[in-house]
């Protein structure tokens, strides 16, 4: 029997709910019975027509008839009901008379949507390979926030406020932070080192951790720069860690990553958070260290036979001072740390000549790594 709008005598929430549910069910049933354009028009008119459509009747019968104290509740319920009925009427379409379908039921006879199988992104794949090398040495993986405070990104890493070393990392600051003290101001982390500090605050020594993640710098994009890139940092702290441990660990890691025949080479360098500091070079895995490719020069190593892969050093005692209270007394513990750019290593590994290709999301580029 066709639905007619009942008169309401009981305006309790339960009874309003029941009346609304019956109305919605009737509308859904009728929407499924639409078989032609003419059906669709009369279905719409029956429910929506301003003059005497079902919604208009509900307004008259349920709202106007409601006792004063129930008017507010009834008004809200009728508005919800109208919204739902309007949805059903708008979704109604000419059906084929076989399957009774609305937007709320699934037609299990339709073929599925085939989703192409994805592949690990080359940068993430490289990142996972590097992390796995250190996990096999007993390192744990830590992660932390990409939006950081000035304190964790700079101050606790021995970059004092206004120190020129800060200028070496063109920083993207979050706007509108001027009213906060400098150490609380937010920025996009320029390296993953803040996570090392956060981890040392939580875990007492000894620790061995690696930290992979996204970092940002205000560098204009070109073939070798991207304002967003990836870093892996590592940290080992114990009572008697030496530069010899640093060299042995990284030499092993480079052989595990690039093949057992690569040689490593350390050159003095500077970082605010390590002392002494070094850059680590490996024999070029493109030309095998000869500097030549066939008759021509080897480009990736600029004919030197060596490729710079990371920066490292012994943790500066000033850094330990910030986490001293959690067992990192620089008189008692020492440690080494290192950091590398994952994207740059992925470029070398896959022979890609433009870092932008990694982040443009062009499936034709990315599917080559599948
Ligand atoms: C680079 C150099 C480096 C570190 C990162 C570090 C972290 C703490 C203390 C001391 Cl908490 N050092 N990290 C140390 C040396 C170098 O990164 O060129 N990265 C791409």
Short mmCIF file of C-alpha atoms and ligand atoms in Angstrom, two decimals:
data_model
loop_
_atom_site.label_atom_id
_atom_site.label_comp_id
_atom_site.label_asym_id
_atom_site.label_seq_id
_atom_site.Cartn_x
_atom_site.Cartn_y
_atom_site.Cartn_z
CA UNK A 1 0.00 0.00 0.00
CA UNK A 2 1.25 3.42 -0.89
CA UNK A 3 2.67 5.45 1.99
CA UNK A 4 0.54 8.21 3.45
CA UNK A 5 1.72 10.70 6.06
CA UNK A 6 0.23 9.69 9.41
CA UNK A 7 -1.12 12.22 11.89
CA UNK A 8 0.97 12.26 15.04
CA UNK A 9 -0.65 12.18 18.45
CA UNK A 10 2.43 11.19 20.47
CA UNK A 11 5.39 13.59 20.06
CA UNK A 12 7.87 11.68 22.24
CA UNK A 13 11.36 11.28 20.70
CA UNK A 14 10.77 7.53 20.30
CA UNK A 15 7.55 7.99 18.43
CA UNK A 16 9.02 10.75 16.21
CA UNK A 17 11.92 8.42 15.45
CA UNK A 18 9.56 5.59 14.50
CA UNK A 19 7.47 7.80 12.22
CA UNK A 20 10.63 9.15 10.52
CA UNK A 21 12.03 5.62 10.03
CA UNK A 22 8.79 4.46 8.38
CA UNK A 23 8.80 7.46 6.09
CA UNK A 24 12.45 6.85 5.03
CA UNK A 25 11.79 3.14 4.43
CA UNK A 26 8.75 3.97 2.26
CA UNK A 27 10.76 6.49 0.22
CA UNK A 28 13.58 3.96 -0.32
CA UNK A 29 11.15 1.27 -1.42
CA UNK A 30 9.48 3.62 -3.90
CA UNK A 31 12.87 4.81 -5.24
CA UNK A 32 13.71 1.19 -6.15
CA UNK A 33 10.50 0.83 -8.10
CA UNK A 34 11.34 3.59 -10.56
CA UNK A 35 11.40 1.94 -14.01
CA UNK A 36 11.12 4.81 -16.45
CA UNK A 37 11.72 8.53 -16.80
CA UNK A 38 8.00 9.07 -16.21
CA UNK A 39 8.18 7.01 -12.98
CA UNK A 40 11.13 9.10 -11.87
CA UNK A 41 9.23 12.34 -12.43
CA UNK A 42 6.15 11.23 -10.57
CA UNK A 43 8.28 9.79 -7.73
CA UNK A 44 10.05 13.14 -7.36
CA UNK A 45 6.82 15.10 -7.49
CA UNK A 46 5.10 12.83 -4.99
CA UNK A 47 7.84 13.42 -2.40
CA UNK A 48 9.17 16.87 -3.16
CA UNK A 49 6.38 18.93 -4.76
CA UNK A 50 5.98 22.19 -2.89
CA UNK A 51 2.25 22.02 -3.17
CA UNK A 52 1.14 18.90 -1.31
CA UNK A 53 4.29 16.77 -1.78
CA UNK A 54 4.97 14.37 1.12
CA UNK A 55 7.62 16.66 2.67
CA UNK A 56 5.18 19.57 2.58
CA UNK A 57 2.49 17.39 4.19
CA UNK A 58 4.92 16.39 6.96
CA UNK A 59 5.59 20.06 7.63
CA UNK A 60 1.88 20.66 8.03
CA UNK A 61 0.85 17.52 9.88
CA UNK A 62 3.85 16.97 12.18
CA UNK A 63 5.19 20.45 12.78
CA UNK A 64 2.15 22.66 12.86
CA UNK A 65 0.28 20.06 14.91
CA UNK A 66 3.02 19.71 17.53
CA UNK A 67 2.31 20.93 21.06
CA UNK A 68 4.39 23.93 22.10
CA UNK A 69 6.87 22.05 24.28
CA UNK A 70 7.57 19.45 21.57
CA UNK A 71 8.02 21.98 18.71
CA UNK A 72 11.79 22.33 19.00
CA UNK A 73 12.51 18.59 19.07
CA UNK A 74 10.00 17.90 16.30
CA UNK A 75 11.50 20.73 14.21
CA UNK A 76 14.96 19.24 14.43
CA UNK A 77 13.78 15.74 13.63
CA UNK A 78 11.73 16.92 10.64
CA UNK A 79 14.76 18.82 9.27
CA UNK A 80 16.91 15.67 9.49
CA UNK A 81 14.19 13.67 7.82
CA UNK A 82 13.86 16.19 4.99
CA UNK A 83 17.60 16.07 4.36
CA UNK A 84 17.54 12.26 4.17
CA UNK A 85 14.50 12.13 1.90
CA UNK A 86 16.06 14.73 -0.39
CA UNK A 87 19.19 12.52 -0.62
CA UNK A 88 17.16 9.46 -1.53
CA UNK A 89 15.12 11.33 -4.13
CA UNK A 90 18.22 12.87 -5.68
CA UNK A 91 19.97 9.49 -5.86
CA UNK A 92 16.97 7.78 -7.45
CA UNK A 93 17.44 6.64 -11.04
CA UNK A 94 15.69 4.47 -13.61
CA UNK A 95 16.37 0.87 -12.60
CA UNK A 96 16.29 -2.29 -14.74
CA UNK A 97 13.77 -4.13 -12.63
CA UNK A 98 16.16 -6.97 -11.74
CA UNK A 99 18.26 -5.77 -8.85
CA UNK A 100 16.72 -3.46 -6.31
CA UNK A 101 19.48 -1.02 -5.66
CA UNK A 102 19.96 2.22 -3.84
CA UNK A 103 23.15 4.02 -2.92
CA UNK A 104 23.13 1.96 0.26
CA UNK A 105 23.32 -1.52 -1.21
CA UNK A 106 26.10 -3.12 -3.23
CA UNK A 107 25.53 -5.01 -6.45
CA UNK A 108 27.66 -8.10 -5.89
CA UNK A 109 27.05 -9.23 -9.48
CA UNK A 110 29.17 -6.36 -10.89
CA UNK A 111 32.79 -7.12 -11.75
CA UNK A 112 35.30 -5.76 -9.19
CA UNK A 113 37.52 -2.75 -9.75
CA UNK A 114 40.99 -4.01 -10.51
CA UNK A 115 43.61 -2.08 -8.56
CA UNK A 116 47.06 -2.21 -10.10
CA UNK A 117 49.64 -3.58 -7.70
CA UNK A 118 51.88 -0.75 -6.47
CA UNK A 119 55.62 -0.86 -5.87
CA UNK A 120 57.84 0.47 -3.14
CA UNK A 121 59.02 3.99 -3.99
CA UNK A 122 62.74 3.94 -4.92
CA UNK A 123 63.62 6.38 -2.12
CA UNK A 124 61.72 4.39 0.51
CA UNK A 125 63.23 1.17 -0.84
CA UNK A 126 66.73 2.62 -0.44
CA UNK A 127 65.81 3.89 3.01
CA UNK A 128 64.57 0.44 4.08
CA UNK A 129 67.75 -1.22 2.78
CA UNK A 130 69.96 1.14 4.78
CA UNK A 131 67.84 0.76 7.92
CA UNK A 132 67.98 -3.05 7.56
CA UNK A 133 71.80 -3.03 7.52
CA UNK A 134 71.83 -1.28 10.90
CA UNK A 135 69.03 -3.42 12.31
CA UNK A 136 71.18 -6.47 11.65
CA UNK A 137 73.87 -4.80 13.80
CA UNK A 138 71.37 -4.50 16.67
CA UNK A 139 70.19 -0.92 16.09
CA UNK A 140 66.57 0.04 16.87
CA UNK A 141 64.50 2.34 14.64
CA UNK A 142 63.06 5.56 16.07
CA UNK A 143 60.79 8.11 14.43
CA UNK A 144 59.59 11.55 15.46
CA UNK A 145 57.67 14.66 14.37
CA UNK A 146 58.40 16.51 11.12
CA UNK A 147 57.15 19.78 12.66
CA UNK A 148 59.64 20.50 15.43
CA UNK A 149 60.53 23.18 17.92
CA UNK A 150 63.57 25.38 17.60
CA UNK A 151 64.88 23.71 20.78
CA UNK A 152 65.05 20.17 19.37
CA UNK A 153 66.09 21.15 15.85
CA UNK A 154 68.82 23.62 16.82
CA UNK A 155 69.43 24.55 20.43
CA UNK A 156 69.91 21.05 21.88
CA UNK A 157 72.16 20.20 18.92
CA UNK A 158 74.65 22.90 19.85
CA UNK A 159 73.37 25.59 17.47
CA UNK A 160 72.96 28.50 19.95
CA UNK A 161 70.33 31.19 19.16
CA UNK A 162 71.62 33.54 16.44
CA UNK A 163 74.69 31.36 15.81
CA UNK A 164 75.81 31.57 12.15
CA UNK A 165 75.85 27.74 11.88
CA UNK A 166 72.05 28.01 11.66
CA UNK A 167 72.42 29.75 8.31
CA UNK A 168 73.84 26.56 6.79
CA UNK A 169 70.39 24.98 7.01
CA UNK A 170 67.86 27.22 5.25
CA UNK A 171 64.92 26.65 7.49
CA UNK A 172 61.19 26.72 6.76
CA UNK A 173 59.49 28.28 9.78
CA UNK A 174 55.81 27.92 10.66
CA UNK A 175 54.16 31.36 10.41
CA UNK A 176 52.69 33.26 13.35
CA UNK A 177 55.05 31.98 16.08
CA UNK A 178 56.55 35.37 16.98
CA UNK A 179 54.79 35.66 20.34
CA UNK A 180 56.42 32.44 21.65
CA UNK A 181 59.86 32.24 23.24
CA UNK A 182 62.37 31.29 20.52
CA UNK A 183 62.95 27.73 21.78
CA UNK A 184 59.23 26.87 21.45
CA UNK A 185 58.77 28.26 17.92
CA UNK A 186 57.78 25.66 15.33
CA UNK A 187 59.62 24.84 12.13
CA UNK A 188 59.96 21.97 9.65
CA UNK A 189 62.87 19.88 10.90
CA UNK A 190 65.98 20.37 8.76
CA UNK A 191 67.50 17.03 9.82
CA UNK A 192 66.34 13.97 11.79
CA UNK A 193 68.73 14.75 14.70
CA UNK A 194 65.87 16.15 16.89
CA UNK A 195 64.62 12.56 17.18
CA UNK A 196 68.01 11.54 18.59
CA UNK A 197 67.59 14.10 21.37
CA UNK A 198 63.99 13.01 21.98
CA UNK A 199 65.11 9.37 22.16
CA UNK A 200 67.94 10.15 24.58
CA UNK A 201 65.41 11.95 26.79
CA UNK A 202 63.35 8.74 26.91
CA UNK A 203 65.95 5.96 26.87
CA UNK A 204 69.00 5.79 29.10
CA UNK A 205 72.36 4.71 27.66
CA UNK A 206 73.56 2.43 26.19
CA UNK A 207 71.64 3.07 22.94
CA UNK A 208 72.01 2.20 19.28
CA UNK A 209 69.40 3.85 17.07
CA UNK A 210 68.76 4.82 13.46
CA UNK A 211 66.23 7.44 12.47
CA UNK A 212 64.83 7.59 8.95
CA UNK A 213 62.45 10.34 7.89
CA UNK A 214 61.43 13.36 5.88
CA UNK A 215 63.23 16.67 6.36
CA UNK A 216 62.71 20.10 4.76
CA UNK A 217 64.97 22.97 3.75
CA UNK A 218 64.21 26.20 1.96
CA UNK A 219 66.24 25.23 -1.13
CA UNK A 220 64.88 26.01 -4.59
CA UNK A 221 64.23 22.75 -6.46
CA UNK A 222 66.69 21.72 -9.18
CA UNK A 223 68.17 18.46 -10.45
CA UNK A 224 69.97 17.79 -7.17
CA UNK A 225 67.90 19.75 -4.62
CA UNK A 226 64.39 19.33 -3.30
CA UNK A 227 62.82 21.31 -0.44
CA UNK A 228 61.70 17.94 0.96
CA UNK A 229 64.13 15.07 1.14
CA UNK A 230 64.97 12.06 3.32
CA UNK A 231 67.65 11.46 5.89
CA UNK A 232 68.85 8.57 7.95
CA UNK A 233 70.78 9.35 11.07
CA UNK A 234 72.39 6.93 13.47
CA UNK A 235 73.59 7.22 17.03
CA UNK A 236 75.52 4.87 19.32
CA UNK A 237 76.16 5.88 22.93
CA UNK A 238 77.89 3.78 25.59
CA UNK A 239 80.59 4.09 28.23
CA UNK A 240 83.54 3.57 25.91
CA UNK A 241 82.64 4.32 22.29
CA UNK A 242 85.63 5.45 20.22
CA UNK A 243 86.30 6.81 16.75
CA UNK A 244 87.50 3.27 15.96
CA UNK A 245 83.97 1.99 16.59
CA UNK A 246 82.63 4.66 14.24
CA UNK A 247 85.05 3.66 11.47
CA UNK A 248 84.47 -0.08 11.88
CA UNK A 249 80.68 0.26 11.96
CA UNK A 250 80.46 2.53 8.92
CA UNK A 251 83.00 0.52 6.93
CA UNK A 252 80.91 -2.58 7.53
CA UNK A 253 77.67 -0.74 6.62
CA UNK A 254 79.14 0.57 3.33
CA UNK A 255 80.30 -2.93 2.34
CA UNK A 256 76.86 -4.32 3.16
CA UNK A 257 75.20 -1.59 1.06
CA UNK A 258 77.49 -1.21 -1.93
CA UNK A 259 79.30 -4.55 -2.07
CA UNK A 260 82.17 -6.08 -0.12
CA UNK A 261 84.83 -4.69 -2.47
CA UNK A 262 84.21 -0.99 -1.69
CA UNK A 263 86.84 0.85 0.32
CA UNK A 264 86.06 3.67 2.74
CA UNK A 265 87.91 6.90 3.33
CA UNK A 266 87.35 9.50 6.07
CA UNK A 267 88.14 13.20 5.64
CA UNK A 268 88.00 15.81 8.40
CA UNK A 269 84.91 18.00 8.35
CA UNK A 270 82.77 20.15 10.63
CA UNK A 271 79.31 19.73 12.14
CA UNK A 272 78.05 21.73 15.12
CA UNK A 273 76.96 18.56 16.96
CA UNK A 274 80.07 16.37 16.53
CA UNK A 275 83.73 16.82 17.44
CA UNK A 276 85.80 15.58 15.71
CA UNK A 277 83.73 15.36 12.51
CA UNK A 278 84.33 13.61 9.21
CA UNK A 279 82.92 13.00 5.77
CA UNK A 280 82.86 9.40 4.63
CA UNK A 281 83.75 8.54 1.05
CA UNK A 282 83.40 5.15 -0.67
CA UNK A 283 85.15 4.01 -3.83
CA UNK A 284 82.87 4.95 -6.71
CA UNK A 285 80.50 2.05 -7.32
CA UNK A 286 79.90 3.26 -10.86
CA UNK A 287 83.51 3.21 -12.12
CA UNK A 288 84.98 0.97 -9.41
CA UNK A 289 87.35 3.74 -8.30
CA UNK A 290 89.11 4.29 -11.63
CA UNK A 291 87.46 7.65 -12.33
CA UNK A 292 86.82 6.51 -15.92
CA UNK A 293 83.90 4.99 -17.73
CA UNK A 294 85.05 3.40 -20.93
CA UNK A 295 86.99 6.13 -22.74
CA UNK A 296 85.18 8.98 -20.96
CA UNK A 297 85.16 10.48 -17.47
CA UNK A 298 83.00 9.01 -14.68
CA UNK A 299 80.45 11.69 -13.86
CA UNK A 300 79.02 10.60 -10.49
CA UNK A 301 82.46 10.77 -8.80
CA UNK A 302 83.71 13.65 -10.99
CA UNK A 303 86.63 11.44 -12.02
CA UNK A 304 87.96 11.24 -8.46
CA UNK A 305 87.07 7.59 -7.94
CA UNK A 306 85.44 8.52 -4.60
CA UNK A 307 81.83 9.36 -3.69
CA UNK A 308 80.86 11.22 -0.53
CA UNK A 309 78.10 9.28 1.20
CA UNK A 310 77.65 10.72 4.68
CA UNK A 311 78.76 12.97 7.51
CA UNK A 312 79.73 11.64 10.91
CA UNK A 313 81.65 12.25 14.08
CA UNK A 314 81.90 11.83 17.84
CA UNK A 315 78.93 13.37 19.66
CA UNK A 316 79.96 16.81 20.99
CA UNK A 317 79.93 16.86 24.83
CA UNK A 318 77.79 20.04 24.62
CA UNK A 319 74.99 17.91 23.09
CA UNK A 320 75.13 15.42 25.95
CA UNK A 321 74.78 18.34 28.42
CA UNK A 322 71.15 18.77 27.24
CA UNK A 323 70.27 15.17 28.19
CA UNK A 324 72.72 14.78 31.07
CA UNK A 325 69.95 14.13 33.60
CA UNK A 326 68.93 10.93 31.80
CA UNK A 327 72.33 9.28 32.21
CA UNK A 328 74.26 11.01 29.43
CA UNK A 329 76.97 12.60 31.52
CA UNK A 330 79.71 13.49 29.01
CA UNK A 331 82.32 12.53 31.62
CA UNK A 332 80.92 9.00 31.70
CA UNK A 333 79.59 8.25 28.19
CA UNK A 334 80.74 8.86 24.64
CA UNK A 335 79.12 8.20 21.30
CA UNK A 336 79.29 8.50 17.56
CA UNK A 337 76.66 9.75 15.15
CA UNK A 338 76.22 9.91 11.40
CA UNK A 339 73.74 11.28 8.90
CA UNK A 340 73.12 10.60 5.22
CA UNK A 341 70.83 11.85 2.48
CA UNK A 342 68.76 8.92 1.24
CA UNK A 343 67.54 10.59 -1.95
CA UNK A 344 71.08 11.32 -3.12
CA UNK A 345 72.05 7.68 -2.56
CA UNK A 346 68.94 6.52 -4.42
CA UNK A 347 69.89 8.79 -7.36
CA UNK A 348 73.35 7.21 -7.50
CA UNK A 349 72.08 3.68 -7.01
CA UNK A 350 69.51 3.86 -9.81
CA UNK A 351 71.46 6.20 -12.11
CA UNK A 352 68.69 8.81 -12.03
CA UNK A 353 69.86 12.29 -13.02
CA UNK A 354 67.07 14.47 -11.56
CA UNK A 355 65.80 14.27 -7.96
CA UNK A 356 62.52 15.94 -9.02
CA UNK A 357 61.54 12.71 -10.78
CA UNK A 358 61.24 11.04 -7.37
CA UNK A 359 58.55 13.44 -6.21
CA UNK A 360 56.48 14.29 -9.28
CA UNK A 361 54.41 11.12 -8.96
CA UNK A 362 54.63 10.23 -12.67
CA UNK A 363 53.59 6.57 -12.78
CA UNK A 364 55.63 6.00 -15.97
CA UNK A 365 58.77 6.83 -13.99
CA UNK A 366 57.81 5.06 -10.77
CA UNK A 367 56.60 1.81 -12.34
CA UNK A 368 60.13 1.15 -13.62
CA UNK A 369 61.06 0.30 -10.03
CA UNK A 370 58.22 -2.22 -9.61
C1 LIG B 1 75.07 14.95 7.08
C2 LIG B 1 75.66 14.94 8.43
C3 LIG B 1 75.34 14.20 10.64
C4 LIG B 1 74.90 13.78 12.95
C5 LIG B 1 74.45 13.97 11.67
C6 LIG B 1 74.11 13.80 15.28
C7 LIG B 1 73.03 13.71 16.13
C8 LIG B 1 73.21 13.92 17.47
C9 LIG B 1 74.42 14.20 17.98
C10 LIG B 1 75.46 14.28 17.09
CL1 LIG B 1 71.89 13.84 18.52
N1 LIG B 1 75.30 14.09 15.78
N2 LIG B 1 73.95 13.60 13.96
C11 LIG B 1 76.26 13.79 13.19
C12 LIG B 1 77.15 14.01 12.14
C13 LIG B 1 76.70 14.21 10.87
O1 LIG B 1 74.82 14.39 9.39
O2 LIG B 1 75.72 15.37 6.16
N3 LIG B 1 73.88 14.47 6.90
C14 LIG B 1 73.23 14.41 5.65
#
